[in-house]
Coordinates of C-alpha atoms in Angstrom, one line a residue:
M1 CA 20.0 -139.7 -32.4
T2 CA 17.5 -138.4 -29.9
A3 CA 20.2 -137.9 -27.1
Q4 CA 22.3 -135.2 -29.0
P5 CA 19.5 -132.7 -29.6
K6 CA 18.6 -132.9 -25.9
K7 CA 22.1 -132.0 -24.8
R8 CA 22.2 -128.9 -27.0
T9 CA 19.0 -127.8 -25.5
I10 CA 20.5 -128.0 -22.0
V11 CA 23.5 -125.9 -22.9
E12 CA 21.2 -123.1 -24.4
S13 CA 18.9 -123.5 -21.5
G14 CA 21.7 -123.1 -19.1
D15 CA 22.9 -119.8 -20.7
G16 CA 19.4 -118.4 -21.0
G17 CA 18.6 -119.5 -17.5
L18 CA 21.5 -117.5 -16.1
G19 CA 20.4 -114.3 -17.9
L20 CA 16.8 -114.8 -16.8
G21 CA 17.9 -115.4 -13.3
L22 CA 20.0 -112.3 -13.2
A23 CA 17.2 -110.2 -14.6
T24 CA 14.8 -111.6 -12.0
F25 CA 17.1 -111.1 -9.1
T26 CA 18.0 -107.5 -10.3
A27 CA 14.4 -106.6 -10.8
N28 CA 13.5 -107.8 -7.3
G29 CA 16.6 -106.3 -5.7
E30 CA 17.7 -109.7 -4.4
D31 CA 21.2 -110.8 -3.5
L32 CA 23.2 -111.9 -6.6
G33 CA 25.9 -113.7 -4.6
P34 CA 24.6 -117.3 -5.2
I35 CA 24.4 -116.8 -9.0
I36 CA 27.9 -115.3 -9.1
R37 CA 29.3 -118.2 -7.0
H38 CA 27.6 -120.7 -9.2
S39 CA 29.0 -119.1 -12.3
F40 CA 32.5 -119.2 -11.0
D41 CA 32.0 -122.8 -9.6
S42 CA 30.8 -124.0 -13.0
G43 CA 33.7 -122.2 -14.7
K44 CA 31.5 -119.8 -16.8
P45 CA 32.3 -116.3 -15.4
E46 CA 32.4 -114.9 -19.0
A47 CA 28.8 -115.8 -19.5
L48 CA 27.9 -114.1 -16.2
M49 CA 29.8 -110.9 -17.3
Q50 CA 28.1 -110.9 -20.6
N51 CA 24.6 -111.2 -19.1
L52 CA 25.4 -108.5 -16.6
R53 CA 26.5 -106.2 -19.4
S54 CA 23.3 -106.9 -21.3
I55 CA 21.3 -106.1 -18.2
V56 CA 23.2 -102.8 -17.7
K57 CA 22.6 -101.7 -21.3
K58 CA 18.9 -102.5 -20.9
K59 CA 18.7 -100.5 -17.7
E60 CA 20.5 -97.5 -19.3
V61 CA 18.0 -97.5 -22.1
E62 CA 15.2 -97.5 -19.6
I63 CA 16.8 -94.7 -17.5
E64 CA 17.3 -92.6 -20.7
E65 CA 13.7 -93.1 -21.6
L66 CA 12.5 -92.2 -18.1
C67 CA 14.7 -89.0 -18.1
R68 CA 13.4 -88.0 -21.5
L69 CA 9.8 -88.3 -20.3
H70 CA 10.2 -86.4 -17.0
Y71 CA 13.0 -83.8 -17.8
E72 CA 10.8 -80.6 -18.0
D73 CA 8.9 -81.5 -14.8
F74 CA 12.2 -82.1 -13.1
I75 CA 13.6 -78.7 -14.1
L76 CA 10.5 -76.9 -12.8
A77 CA 10.7 -78.8 -9.6
V78 CA 14.3 -77.8 -9.2
D79 CA 13.4 -74.1 -9.8
E80 CA 10.5 -74.3 -7.3
L81 CA 12.8 -75.8 -4.8
R82 CA 15.3 -73.0 -5.2
G83 CA 12.5 -70.4 -4.7
V84 CA 11.4 -72.1 -1.6
L85 CA 15.0 -71.9 -0.3
V86 CA 15.1 -68.2 -1.0
N87 CA 11.7 -67.5 0.8
A88 CA 12.9 -69.6 3.6
D89 CA 15.9 -67.4 4.0
E90 CA 13.8 -64.2 3.9
L91 CA 11.4 -65.6 6.4
K92 CA 14.2 -66.6 8.6
G93 CA 15.6 -63.0 8.5
M94 CA 12.2 -61.5 9.2
L95 CA 11.6 -63.8 12.1
S96 CA 15.1 -62.9 13.4
G97 CA 14.4 -59.1 13.1
E98 CA 11.0 -59.4 14.8
N99 CA 12.5 -61.5 17.5
S100 CA 15.2 -58.8 18.1
H101 CA 12.5 -56.0 18.0
L102 CA 10.3 -57.8 20.5
G103 CA 13.3 -58.6 22.6
G104 CA 14.1 -54.9 22.9
H105 CA 10.8 -54.3 24.8
N106 CA 10.5 -55.8 28.2
N107 CA 6.7 -55.6 28.1
V108 CA 4.2 -55.3 25.2
E109 CA 1.8 -53.8 27.6
D110 CA 4.1 -50.9 28.3
M111 CA 4.3 -50.1 24.6
C112 CA 0.5 -50.1 24.3
Q113 CA 0.2 -47.9 27.4
D114 CA 2.7 -45.4 26.0
S115 CA 0.8 -45.1 22.7
I116 CA -2.5 -44.7 24.6
D117 CA -1.0 -41.8 26.7
K118 CA 0.3 -40.0 23.6
A119 CA -3.1 -40.3 21.9
A120 CA -4.8 -39.0 25.0
K121 CA -2.5 -36.0 25.2
E122 CA -3.0 -35.3 21.5
K123 CA -6.7 -35.4 21.9
K124 CA -6.6 -33.0 24.8
V125 CA -4.3 -30.6 23.0
C126 CA -6.5 -30.6 19.9
S127 CA -9.5 -30.0 22.1
E128 CA -7.8 -27.0 23.8
F129 CA -6.8 -25.6 20.4
N130 CA -10.3 -25.9 19.0
D131 CA -11.6 -24.1 22.0
W132 CA -8.9 -21.4 21.4
L133 CA -10.1 -21.0 17.8
V134 CA -13.6 -20.2 19.1
H135 CA -12.3 -17.9 21.9
I136 CA -9.9 -15.9 19.7
R137 CA -12.6 -15.2 17.2
R138 CA -14.8 -13.7 19.9
M139 CA -11.8 -11.7 21.2
A140 CA -10.7 -10.4 17.8
K141 CA -13.2 -7.5 17.8
Q142 CA -12.0 -6.4 21.3
I143 CA -8.4 -6.6 20.2
G144 CA -9.1 -4.6 17.1
Q145 CA -11.1 -1.9 19.0
A146 CA -8.2 -1.6 21.6
S147 CA -5.6 -1.1 18.8
I148 CA -7.8 1.4 17.0
S149 CA -8.4 3.3 20.2
Q150 CA -4.6 3.5 20.7
A151 CA -4.3 4.8 17.1
S152 CA -6.9 7.4 18.0
L153 CA -5.1 8.5 21.1
A154 CA -1.9 8.8 19.1
R155 CA -3.6 11.0 16.6
Q156 CA -5.0 13.2 19.4
K157 CA -1.5 13.6 20.9
D158 CA -0.2 14.5 17.5
E159 CA -2.9 17.2 17.0
E160 CA -2.1 18.6 20.5
M161 CA 1.6 18.7 19.7
R162 CA 1.0 20.5 16.4
A163 CA -1.4 23.0 18.2
R164 CA 1.4 23.7 20.7
Q165 CA 3.8 24.1 17.8
R166 CA 1.6 26.6 16.0
E167 CA 1.1 28.5 19.3
A168 CA 4.9 28.5 19.8
E169 CA 5.3 29.9 16.2
G170 CA 2.8 32.6 17.1
H171 CA 4.8 33.6 20.2
S172 CA 8.0 33.6 18.3
H173 CA 6.7 36.5 16.1
A174 CA 5.8 38.5 19.2
G175 CA 9.1 37.9 21.0
P176 CA 10.7 35.3 23.3
D177 CA 8.5 33.8 26.0
E178 CA 10.0 32.0 28.9
H179 CA 6.9 29.8 29.2
L180 CA 6.9 29.0 25.5
Y181 CA 7.9 25.3 25.7
T182 CA 7.0 23.0 28.5
L183 CA 7.8 19.3 29.0
D184 CA 4.8 17.1 28.9
L185 CA 5.3 14.5 31.5
E186 CA 1.9 12.9 31.1
N187 CA 1.2 10.0 28.9
T188 CA 4.9 9.3 28.2
E189 CA 4.5 5.6 28.7
E190 CA 4.5 3.4 25.6
E191 CA 1.2 2.0 24.5
S192 CA 0.4 -1.1 26.5
A193 CA 0.7 -4.3 24.6
L194 CA -2.5 -6.1 23.6
H195 CA -2.7 -9.2 25.7
F196 CA -4.1 -12.5 24.4
D197 CA -3.1 -16.0 25.2
L198 CA -1.4 -18.1 22.5
T199 CA -0.4 -21.0 24.8
P200 CA -2.8 -23.5 23.3
V201 CA -1.4 -22.7 19.8
Y202 CA 2.2 -23.2 20.9
R203 CA 1.3 -26.4 22.8
A204 CA -0.6 -27.9 19.9
H205 CA 2.1 -27.0 17.4
H206 CA 4.9 -28.5 19.6
M207 CA 2.9 -31.7 20.2
H208 CA 2.2 -32.3 16.5
T209 CA 5.8 -31.5 15.6
C210 CA 7.1 -34.1 18.1
L211 CA 4.7 -36.7 16.7
G212 CA 6.0 -36.0 13.2
I213 CA 2.8 -34.5 11.9
G214 CA 3.6 -30.8 12.2
E215 CA 2.8 -30.1 8.6
K216 CA -0.7 -31.6 9.1
F217 CA -1.3 -29.2 12.0
R218 CA 0.0 -26.2 10.1
D219 CA -2.4 -26.9 7.3
Y220 CA -5.2 -27.4 9.8
Y221 CA -4.5 -24.1 11.5
Y222 CA -4.3 -22.1 8.2
K223 CA -7.5 -23.5 6.8
N224 CA -9.5 -22.9 10.0
R225 CA -8.2 -19.4 10.4
L226 CA -8.9 -18.7 6.7
M227 CA -12.5 -20.0 7.2
Q228 CA -12.9 -17.7 10.2
L229 CA -11.7 -14.7 8.2
N230 CA -14.2 -15.4 5.4
L231 CA -17.0 -15.4 8.0
D232 CA -15.7 -12.1 9.4
M233 CA -15.7 -10.5 5.9
Q234 CA -19.4 -10.9 5.5
I235 CA -21.0 -7.6 6.4
S236 CA -24.4 -7.4 8.1
T237 CA -27.3 -6.8 5.8
S238 CA -29.7 -6.2 8.7
Q239 CA -28.3 -2.8 9.6
P240 CA -26.8 0.1 7.7
F241 CA -23.1 0.2 7.0
L242 CA -22.8 3.4 9.1
E243 CA -23.7 1.3 12.1
S244 CA -21.9 -1.9 11.3
H245 CA -18.6 -0.5 9.8
Q246 CA -16.9 -0.1 13.2
P247 CA -17.3 -3.7 14.5
F248 CA -16.7 -5.0 11.0
L249 CA -13.3 -3.2 10.6
A250 CA -12.4 -3.8 14.3
Q251 CA -12.9 -7.6 13.8
V252 CA -10.6 -7.6 10.8
A253 CA -8.0 -5.6 12.6
G254 CA -8.1 -8.0 15.5
F255 CA -7.7 -11.0 13.3
F256 CA -4.6 -9.7 11.6
I257 CA -3.0 -8.5 14.9
V258 CA -3.3 -12.1 16.2
E259 CA -1.9 -13.5 12.9
E260 CA 1.1 -11.2 13.2
R261 CA 1.8 -12.4 16.7
V262 CA 1.5 -16.0 15.6
L263 CA 3.8 -15.4 12.7
R264 CA 6.4 -13.8 15.0
T265 CA 6.3 -16.2 17.9
A266 CA 4.9 -19.6 16.9
D267 CA 8.1 -21.0 15.4
G268 CA 7.2 -21.5 11.8
L269 CA 3.5 -22.2 12.2
L270 CA 2.7 -19.5 9.7
S271 CA 4.9 -18.2 6.8
E272 CA 5.2 -14.6 5.7
S273 CA 3.8 -15.5 2.3
Q274 CA 0.7 -17.0 3.9
V275 CA 0.0 -14.0 6.0
E276 CA 0.6 -11.6 3.1
T277 CA -1.7 -13.7 0.9
I278 CA -4.7 -13.6 3.3
W279 CA -4.0 -9.9 4.0
E280 CA -4.1 -9.0 0.3
T281 CA -7.3 -11.0 0.0
A282 CA -8.9 -9.3 3.0
I283 CA -7.8 -5.8 2.0
G284 CA -9.2 -6.4 -1.6
K285 CA -12.6 -7.3 -0.1
I286 CA -12.6 -4.3 2.2
T287 CA -11.8 -1.8 -0.5
S288 CA -14.5 -3.3 -2.7
I289 CA -17.0 -2.9 0.1
L290 CA -15.9 0.6 0.8
E291 CA -16.1 1.6 -2.9
E292 CA -19.7 0.3 -3.0
Q293 CA -20.7 2.0 0.2
F294 CA -19.1 5.3 -0.7
S295 CA -20.9 5.3 -4.0
R296 CA -24.2 5.1 -2.1
M297 CA -23.4 7.8 0.4
R298 CA -25.6 10.9 0.3
T299 CA -24.5 12.6 3.5
A300 CA -21.1 14.2 3.9
S301 CA -21.0 13.7 7.7
H302 CA -21.6 9.9 7.3
F303 CA -18.9 9.8 4.6
L304 CA -16.4 11.6 7.0
L305 CA -17.3 9.3 9.9
I306 CA -16.5 6.1 8.0
K307 CA -13.4 7.7 6.4
D308 CA -12.0 8.6 9.8
Y309 CA -12.5 5.0 11.1
V310 CA -10.9 3.6 8.0
T311 CA -7.8 5.8 8.5
L312 CA -7.6 4.7 12.1
L313 CA -7.8 1.0 10.9
G314 CA -4.9 1.8 8.6
A315 CA -2.9 3.4 11.4
A316 CA -3.6 0.4 13.7
V317 CA -2.5 -2.4 11.3
N318 CA 0.3 -0.4 9.8
K319 CA 2.1 -0.7 13.1
Y320 CA 2.3 -4.4 12.4
S321 CA 3.8 -3.9 9.0
Y322 CA 0.7 -4.5 6.9
R323 CA 0.5 -2.5 3.7
I324 CA -2.4 -0.1 3.5
T325 CA -1.9 1.4 0.1
Q326 CA -5.2 0.1 -1.3
L327 CA -7.1 1.7 1.6
I328 CA -5.5 5.1 1.0
E329 CA -6.3 4.7 -2.7
V330 CA -10.0 4.2 -2.0
L331 CA -10.1 7.3 0.1
E332 CA -8.2 9.2 -2.6
K333 CA -10.7 8.1 -5.2
S334 CA -13.6 9.1 -3.0
R335 CA -12.3 12.6 -2.2
D336 CA -14.1 14.4 -5.0
K337 CA -17.4 12.6 -4.2
Y338 CA -17.1 13.7 -0.6
H339 CA -16.5 17.4 -1.6
Q340 CA -19.4 17.2 -4.0
L341 CA -21.5 16.3 -1.0
L342 CA -20.0 19.1 1.0
L343 CA -20.8 21.6 -1.7
E344 CA -24.5 21.0 -1.0
C345 CA -24.0 23.7 1.7
R346 CA -24.5 26.2 -1.2
K347 CA -28.2 25.4 -0.9
Q348 CA -28.1 26.4 2.8
I349 CA -26.4 29.7 1.9
D350 CA -29.0 30.4 -0.8
D351 CA -31.7 29.7 1.7
I352 CA -30.1 32.1 4.3
L353 CA -29.7 34.9 1.7
T354 CA -33.2 34.4 0.4
N355 CA -34.8 34.5 3.8
D356 CA -32.6 37.4 5.1
S357 CA -34.3 40.7 5.9
Y358 CA -30.9 42.5 5.5
E359 CA -31.5 44.4 8.7
Q360 CA -28.7 45.1 11.0
M361 CA -28.3 42.6 13.9
V362 CA -29.0 43.8 17.4
I363 CA -26.9 41.9 19.9
K364 CA -28.0 42.0 23.6
K365 CA -25.6 39.6 25.3
E366 CA -21.9 39.1 25.4
Y367 CA -22.1 35.4 24.5
E368 CA -24.1 36.3 21.4
Y369 CA -21.4 38.8 20.5
N370 CA -18.7 36.2 20.9
M371 CA -20.6 33.6 18.9
N372 CA -21.6 35.9 16.0
V373 CA -18.8 38.5 15.8
T374 CA -15.7 37.6 17.7
A375 CA -15.7 34.0 16.5
F376 CA -15.4 35.2 12.9
H377 CA -13.2 38.3 13.5
L378 CA -15.9 40.5 12.0
E379 CA -14.7 43.5 14.1
H380 CA -11.1 44.7 14.1
D381 CA -11.4 45.9 17.6
D382 CA -11.2 43.1 20.2
A383 CA -12.8 45.3 22.9
I384 CA -16.3 44.2 24.0
P385 CA -18.8 46.9 23.1
D386 CA -21.7 48.1 25.2
F387 CA -25.0 46.2 24.8
P388 CA -27.3 46.3 23.1
Y389 CA -24.9 46.5 20.2
V390 CA -26.0 47.1 16.6
T391 CA -23.7 45.4 14.0
P392 CA -23.0 46.9 10.6
F393 CA -24.2 43.7 9.0
S394 CA -27.3 41.4 9.0
S395 CA -27.7 38.0 10.6
S396 CA -26.9 36.3 7.3
V397 CA -23.2 37.2 7.6
P398 CA -22.3 35.1 10.7
D399 CA -24.6 32.4 9.5
V400 CA -22.8 32.2 6.1
C401 CA -19.4 32.4 7.9
R402 CA -20.5 29.5 10.1
I403 CA -21.3 27.4 7.1
V404 CA -18.1 28.3 5.3
R405 CA -16.0 27.4 8.4
S406 CA -17.8 24.1 8.7
F407 CA -17.0 23.4 5.0
I408 CA -13.3 24.2 5.5
E409 CA -13.0 22.2 8.7
D410 CA -14.8 19.1 7.1
S411 CA -12.6 19.4 4.0
V412 CA -9.4 19.5 6.1
S413 CA -10.7 16.6 8.2
Y414 CA -11.0 14.5 5.1
L415 CA -7.6 15.5 3.7
S416 CA -5.9 14.9 7.1
Y417 CA -4.5 11.6 8.1
G418 CA -4.6 10.1 4.7
G419 CA -1.5 8.1 5.2
L420 CA 0.3 7.9 1.9
M421 CA -1.8 10.7 0.4
N422 CA 0.5 13.6 -0.7
I423 CA -1.0 16.9 0.6
Y424 CA 0.9 18.8 -2.0
D425 CA -1.0 17.1 -4.8
V426 CA -4.1 18.6 -3.2
V427 CA -2.4 21.9 -2.9
K428 CA -1.4 21.8 -6.5
A429 CA -5.0 21.2 -7.6
F430 CA -6.1 24.0 -5.3
L431 CA -3.5 26.3 -6.8
D432 CA -4.7 25.5 -10.3
R433 CA -8.3 26.6 -9.3
L434 CA -6.9 29.6 -7.6
L435 CA -5.1 30.7 -10.8
I436 CA -8.3 30.3 -12.7
E437 CA -9.9 32.8 -10.3
V438 CA -7.0 35.1 -10.6
D439 CA -7.3 35.0 -14.4
E440 CA -10.9 36.2 -14.2
F441 CA -9.6 39.3 -12.4
M442 CA -6.6 39.7 -14.8
V443 CA -9.1 40.0 -17.7
L444 CA -9.7 43.5 -16.4
L445 CA -6.2 44.3 -17.9
E446 CA -8.0 44.6 -21.2
G447 CA -9.7 47.7 -19.9
V448 CA -6.4 49.5 -19.1
N449 CA -5.8 52.7 -21.2
W450 CA -2.5 51.8 -22.8
I451 CA -2.2 55.1 -24.6
A452 CA -3.1 57.4 -21.7
E453 CA -2.1 61.0 -22.2
V454 CA -1.9 61.7 -18.5
A455 CA -0.1 59.8 -15.8
P456 CA -2.6 58.1 -13.5
D457 CA -2.9 59.0 -9.8
N458 CA -4.3 55.6 -8.7
S459 CA -3.9 51.9 -9.5
N460 CA -5.9 50.1 -12.1
D461 CA -9.1 48.3 -11.2
Y462 CA -7.8 44.8 -11.8
V463 CA -5.1 45.1 -9.1
N464 CA -7.7 46.2 -6.5
E465 CA -9.9 43.1 -7.2
V466 CA -6.9 40.8 -7.2
L467 CA -5.6 42.1 -3.8
I468 CA -9.1 41.8 -2.2
Y469 CA -9.2 38.2 -3.4
L470 CA -5.7 37.4 -2.3
E471 CA -6.2 39.0 1.1
T472 CA -9.2 36.7 1.7
L473 CA -7.4 33.7 0.3
V474 CA -4.3 34.1 2.4
S475 CA -6.2 34.7 5.6
T476 CA -8.1 31.5 5.2
A477 CA -5.2 29.4 3.9
Q478 CA -3.0 30.5 6.7
E479 CA -5.3 28.8 9.2
I480 CA -5.6 25.5 7.5
L481 CA -2.4 25.0 5.5
P482 CA 1.2 24.2 6.6
L483 CA 3.7 27.0 5.9
E484 CA 5.3 25.1 3.0
A485 CA 1.9 24.6 1.3
L486 CA 1.0 28.2 2.0
Y487 CA 4.2 29.4 0.4
K488 CA 3.6 27.3 -2.7
V489 CA 0.1 28.7 -3.1
V490 CA 0.9 32.4 -2.6
S491 CA 4.2 32.3 -4.6
G492 CA 2.4 30.6 -7.4
A493 CA -0.3 33.3 -7.5
M494 CA 2.3 36.1 -7.5
S495 CA 4.2 34.5 -10.3
H496 CA 1.0 34.0 -12.3
I497 CA 0.1 37.7 -11.9
S498 CA 3.6 38.7 -13.2
D499 CA 3.3 36.3 -16.1
S500 CA -0.2 37.6 -16.9
I501 CA 0.9 41.2 -17.2
M502 CA 3.9 40.2 -19.4
T503 CA 1.6 38.1 -21.6
T504 CA -0.8 41.0 -22.0
L505 CA 2.0 43.3 -23.2
L506 CA 3.2 40.6 -25.6
N507 CA -0.2 39.8 -27.1
D508 CA -1.6 41.4 -30.2
G509 CA -4.4 43.0 -28.2
V510 CA -2.0 45.7 -27.1
K511 CA -0.8 47.4 -30.3
R512 CA 1.2 50.1 -28.5
F513 CA 1.5 51.6 -25.0
T514 CA 2.9 54.8 -23.5
V515 CA 5.0 55.8 -20.6
N516 CA 1.8 56.8 -18.7
A517 CA 0.5 53.3 -19.0
V518 CA 3.8 52.0 -17.6
L519 CA 3.5 54.5 -14.7
G520 CA 0.1 52.9 -14.0
I521 CA 1.6 49.4 -14.0
D522 CA 4.3 50.7 -11.7
I523 CA 1.7 51.8 -9.2
D524 CA 0.0 48.4 -9.4
L525 CA 3.3 46.7 -8.8
K526 CA 4.1 48.8 -5.7
M527 CA 0.7 47.7 -4.2
L528 CA 1.4 44.1 -5.1
E529 CA 4.9 44.3 -3.7
A530 CA 3.7 45.9 -0.4
F531 CA 1.1 43.1 -0.1
A532 CA 3.8 40.4 -0.8
D533 CA 6.2 41.8 1.8
E534 CA 3.5 42.1 4.4
K535 CA 2.2 38.5 3.9
F536 CA 5.7 37.0 3.7
D537 CA 6.5 38.5 7.2
S538 CA 3.1 38.1 8.9
T539 CA 2.7 34.4 7.9
G540 CA 6.1 33.5 9.4
L541 CA 7.6 32.5 6.1
S542 CA 10.4 34.9 6.5
D543 CA 11.7 32.8 9.4
L544 CA 12.0 29.7 7.1
G545 CA 14.9 31.3 5.3
K546 CA 13.4 31.0 1.8
E547 CA 15.7 32.2 -1.0
T548 CA 12.7 33.4 -3.0
T549 CA 10.3 35.8 -1.3
F550 CA 6.8 36.7 -2.6
R551 CA 8.2 40.0 -3.9
D552 CA 10.8 38.0 -5.9
C553 CA 7.9 36.3 -7.8
L554 CA 7.2 39.7 -9.4
V555 CA 10.8 40.3 -10.4
E556 CA 10.3 39.9 -14.2
I557 CA 7.6 42.5 -14.6
R558 CA 9.3 44.8 -12.1
Q559 CA 12.6 44.8 -14.1
L560 CA 10.6 45.4 -17.3
V561 CA 8.9 48.5 -15.7
N562 CA 12.2 49.8 -14.3
L563 CA 13.8 49.5 -17.7
L564 CA 11.0 51.2 -19.5
L565 CA 11.0 54.1 -17.0
S566 CA 14.8 54.3 -17.0
S567 CA 16.5 57.4 -18.4
Q568 CA 19.0 55.2 -20.3
P569 CA 17.3 52.0 -21.3
E570 CA 20.2 51.2 -23.7
N571 CA 22.2 50.2 -20.6
F572 CA 20.4 46.9 -20.8
M573 CA 23.0 45.9 -23.4
N574 CA 25.8 46.4 -20.9
P575 CA 26.5 42.9 -19.5
V576 CA 27.3 44.1 -16.0
I577 CA 24.2 46.3 -15.7
R578 CA 22.0 43.7 -17.3
Q579 CA 23.2 41.0 -14.9
R580 CA 22.6 43.3 -11.9
N581 CA 19.4 45.0 -12.8
Y582 CA 17.7 43.1 -15.6
G583 CA 18.7 39.5 -15.2
S584 CA 15.2 38.1 -15.5
L585 CA 14.3 39.7 -18.8
D586 CA 14.4 37.7 -22.1
Y587 CA 15.8 39.3 -25.2
K588 CA 13.0 38.2 -27.6
K589 CA 10.2 39.3 -25.2
L590 CA 11.9 42.6 -24.6
S591 CA 12.3 43.3 -28.3
I592 CA 8.6 42.7 -28.9
I593 CA 7.5 44.9 -26.0
C594 CA 10.0 47.7 -26.9
D595 CA 8.6 47.9 -30.4
K596 CA 5.2 48.7 -28.9
Y597 CA 6.5 51.3 -26.5
K598 CA 6.0 55.0 -27.2
D599 CA 7.6 57.6 -25.0
S600 CA 4.4 59.8 -25.0
A601 CA 0.8 59.7 -26.2
D602 CA 1.1 62.0 -29.2
S603 CA -1.8 62.3 -31.4
L604 CA -1.6 61.4 -35.1
F605 CA -0.9 65.0 -36.0
G606 CA 1.1 65.8 -32.8
S607 CA 4.4 67.8 -32.9
L608 CA 7.7 66.8 -31.6
S609 CA 8.2 70.3 -30.3
N610 CA 6.1 69.5 -27.2
R611 CA 8.7 67.0 -25.9
N612 CA 11.2 68.3 -23.5
T613 CA 14.9 67.5 -23.6
H614 CA 14.6 64.6 -21.0
Q615 CA 12.0 62.8 -23.1
S616 CA 14.0 63.2 -26.2
A617 CA 17.1 61.7 -24.6
R618 CA 15.2 58.8 -23.3
K619 CA 13.6 58.2 -26.7
K620 CA 17.0 58.2 -28.3
S621 CA 18.3 55.7 -25.8
M622 CA 15.2 53.6 -26.3
D623 CA 15.7 53.7 -30.1
I624 CA 19.2 52.6 -29.7
L625 CA 18.1 49.7 -27.5
K626 CA 15.5 48.7 -30.1
R627 CA 18.1 48.6 -32.9
R628 CA 20.5 46.6 -30.8
L629 CA 17.9 44.1 -29.8
K630 CA 17.0 43.6 -33.5
D631 CA 20.6 43.2 -34.4
F632 CA 21.0 40.7 -31.5
S633 CA 18.1 38.7 -32.7

C-alpha cells in the first residue's frame, strides 16, 4: 500500500521538476538544450511545450507590467533623444560653415591687421575732421567779411553806374555828346570765389560711407555744426551792439556760406531741408536781436550804420539762395522809428534860428562862397562875385539848408538797398502827406469872391501858395527820386488840385458863382498848366513817352472852365463836340455846377437892360443846357 503513493509523487515531481528547471535555466540565461533532449528522450515533449508556454505567458505579464510602469519616462527619453539629434545637426552645420569661413582666409593675422589698419585710418580721419571744425569756425568771420565786402563793392559799382546814367540823362537834354558813354574796362572780372578747404569733410564722409556708418557721420556733422551756430548766435554783453554787430553778422554769414558749399559739393552730407531749418532758426534769432537793439537806439547815425551792414549781410547771403524776407521786414518796421530820430534835427534848426542875429553874411573867400552859397544854389548866377561879398540872407540860411540836406540824404540812405522793400509804397505814403499839405493851401479857395462884379487881373492867392510849394517840392524830389516815382508824386498833386477845385464848386459852401469868378479860375489854371508843362519837360519825363502829361491831370477842371466860358455851352449835348472837347465831364456834376452859375453879378434889384447881346445869347444857351441836363438826369 505504501509503494503506490510513492510512484504518484515521482510522476508529479517529474512534471514539476521540468517546469522548475526550465524557469531556472531561463532566468539564468543558460542553455536549454539538455532539458529539451531529455524531454524528447523520455517521450514527453508535450510537457516541455506546456511548460515553455507557461513560462512565456508569465514573462509577457512581467513585460507588460514593466512597460506600464516606465511608459512616460520612455516617451520623454525618446523626445529628448530626437532633440539631441536636431541640435547635433545644427551644430554640425555651424561647424561646417565656420570651417568654410575660416578656410577662406589664409591667415587670421592678416584679417586682424586689416581691421587694425581701417581703425587707424578712421581715427586719423576723425581727428582731421575735428580739427577742421575748430579751424572753420575761426575762419567763418573772415569768410563772411570777405563776402560782405564784395557786396559793398557791388553796391558801390551800382551807385557809380546810376550816377553816370543820371549824368547821361542830363546831357541828353542839352544835346548829343560824343563822350557821353564810355566803356568801363576796369573791375570787369567776376568776384573771386571765397577759398576754404573742405577736403577733411569729403574724406571723413567718404570713409564713414565705405565703412557702412555714413548716417552716423552725417548726424555727427549736423549736431556739431548746429552747436557751433548756437555759440555764434550769442552776442557779446561786454561791448555795445554798435561795436559788436559787424563781427557778429559776419560770423553768421560765413557759417552759412560754408554750409551752402557743403550742401552743394559733399555728396549728400547735408540735405536742403536741414540747411533751410538752421537758416530759419538763425534768421529768427537775428531779427529778434535787431528788433530789440533798434528799440533801444537813440541816435539816427548809429541806426543807419547798423541798417547798412544788415542790408549788406542780406545781399551777401542772398547770392547763395538764402531767403532774407525777415531781415527786410525788420528794417521796414523800423523805418518810422529811424525817421523819428532824424526829425530831432528840428531842435537844431530851432537853435540856429533862435541864436541867429539875422544880419547879412559877409563872405571873404571863394571856398566860403562855394560852401555856403553855391552848394545850395542860393544864387541864380553861377559867376563868382568879388570879395568880400555880402549875401542877401543871414548865416542861418546855409546852416538850415545843410541840416535839411543831411536829413534828406540820411532818409534816402535808409530807404535805399532795402531788398524786397517797394520804394513806391514809400512814395505813396509821401504823396499822401503831400496832398495833405496841398489841402491846407486849397482851403484858401474859400476866400475867393465867387460873385465878383469885375473880372480879375491876377490869379487867386491860393494858386500862388500852391505853386511856391510845388516848385520847392519838385526841385527837391527831382534830386532824390527816380523819374517814375517823381511822375507819380507830381501827377498825383496836379490831379488833387483839379479835384479840389471841382469839389469846392460842388459843395454847398458855394451857393452861386459868376463868369468873373470863372475868369479868375481860368487865370489860375493857366499858371498851373504853364508850371505843369515846364516841369514835365525839365525833369526829363517828356522823354519817357508818358501818355498822360502833368497838364492832362488838370483836364477835368480845364474842360469845365472852357464850357462855362463858351459862347454856346449847349454844344455839350452834341455827342461829337462832347467827345472831342468835354469828354472828362460828368453829367451829374455838370448839372449841379450849372445850376449855380450866373452869367453876371447882378444885384438883387439889377436890370436885364445892362446886359449886352452876347451875354444874353450865352445865357440862353446856358439855360438850354441846364434844361437838357435836367431832362437827361
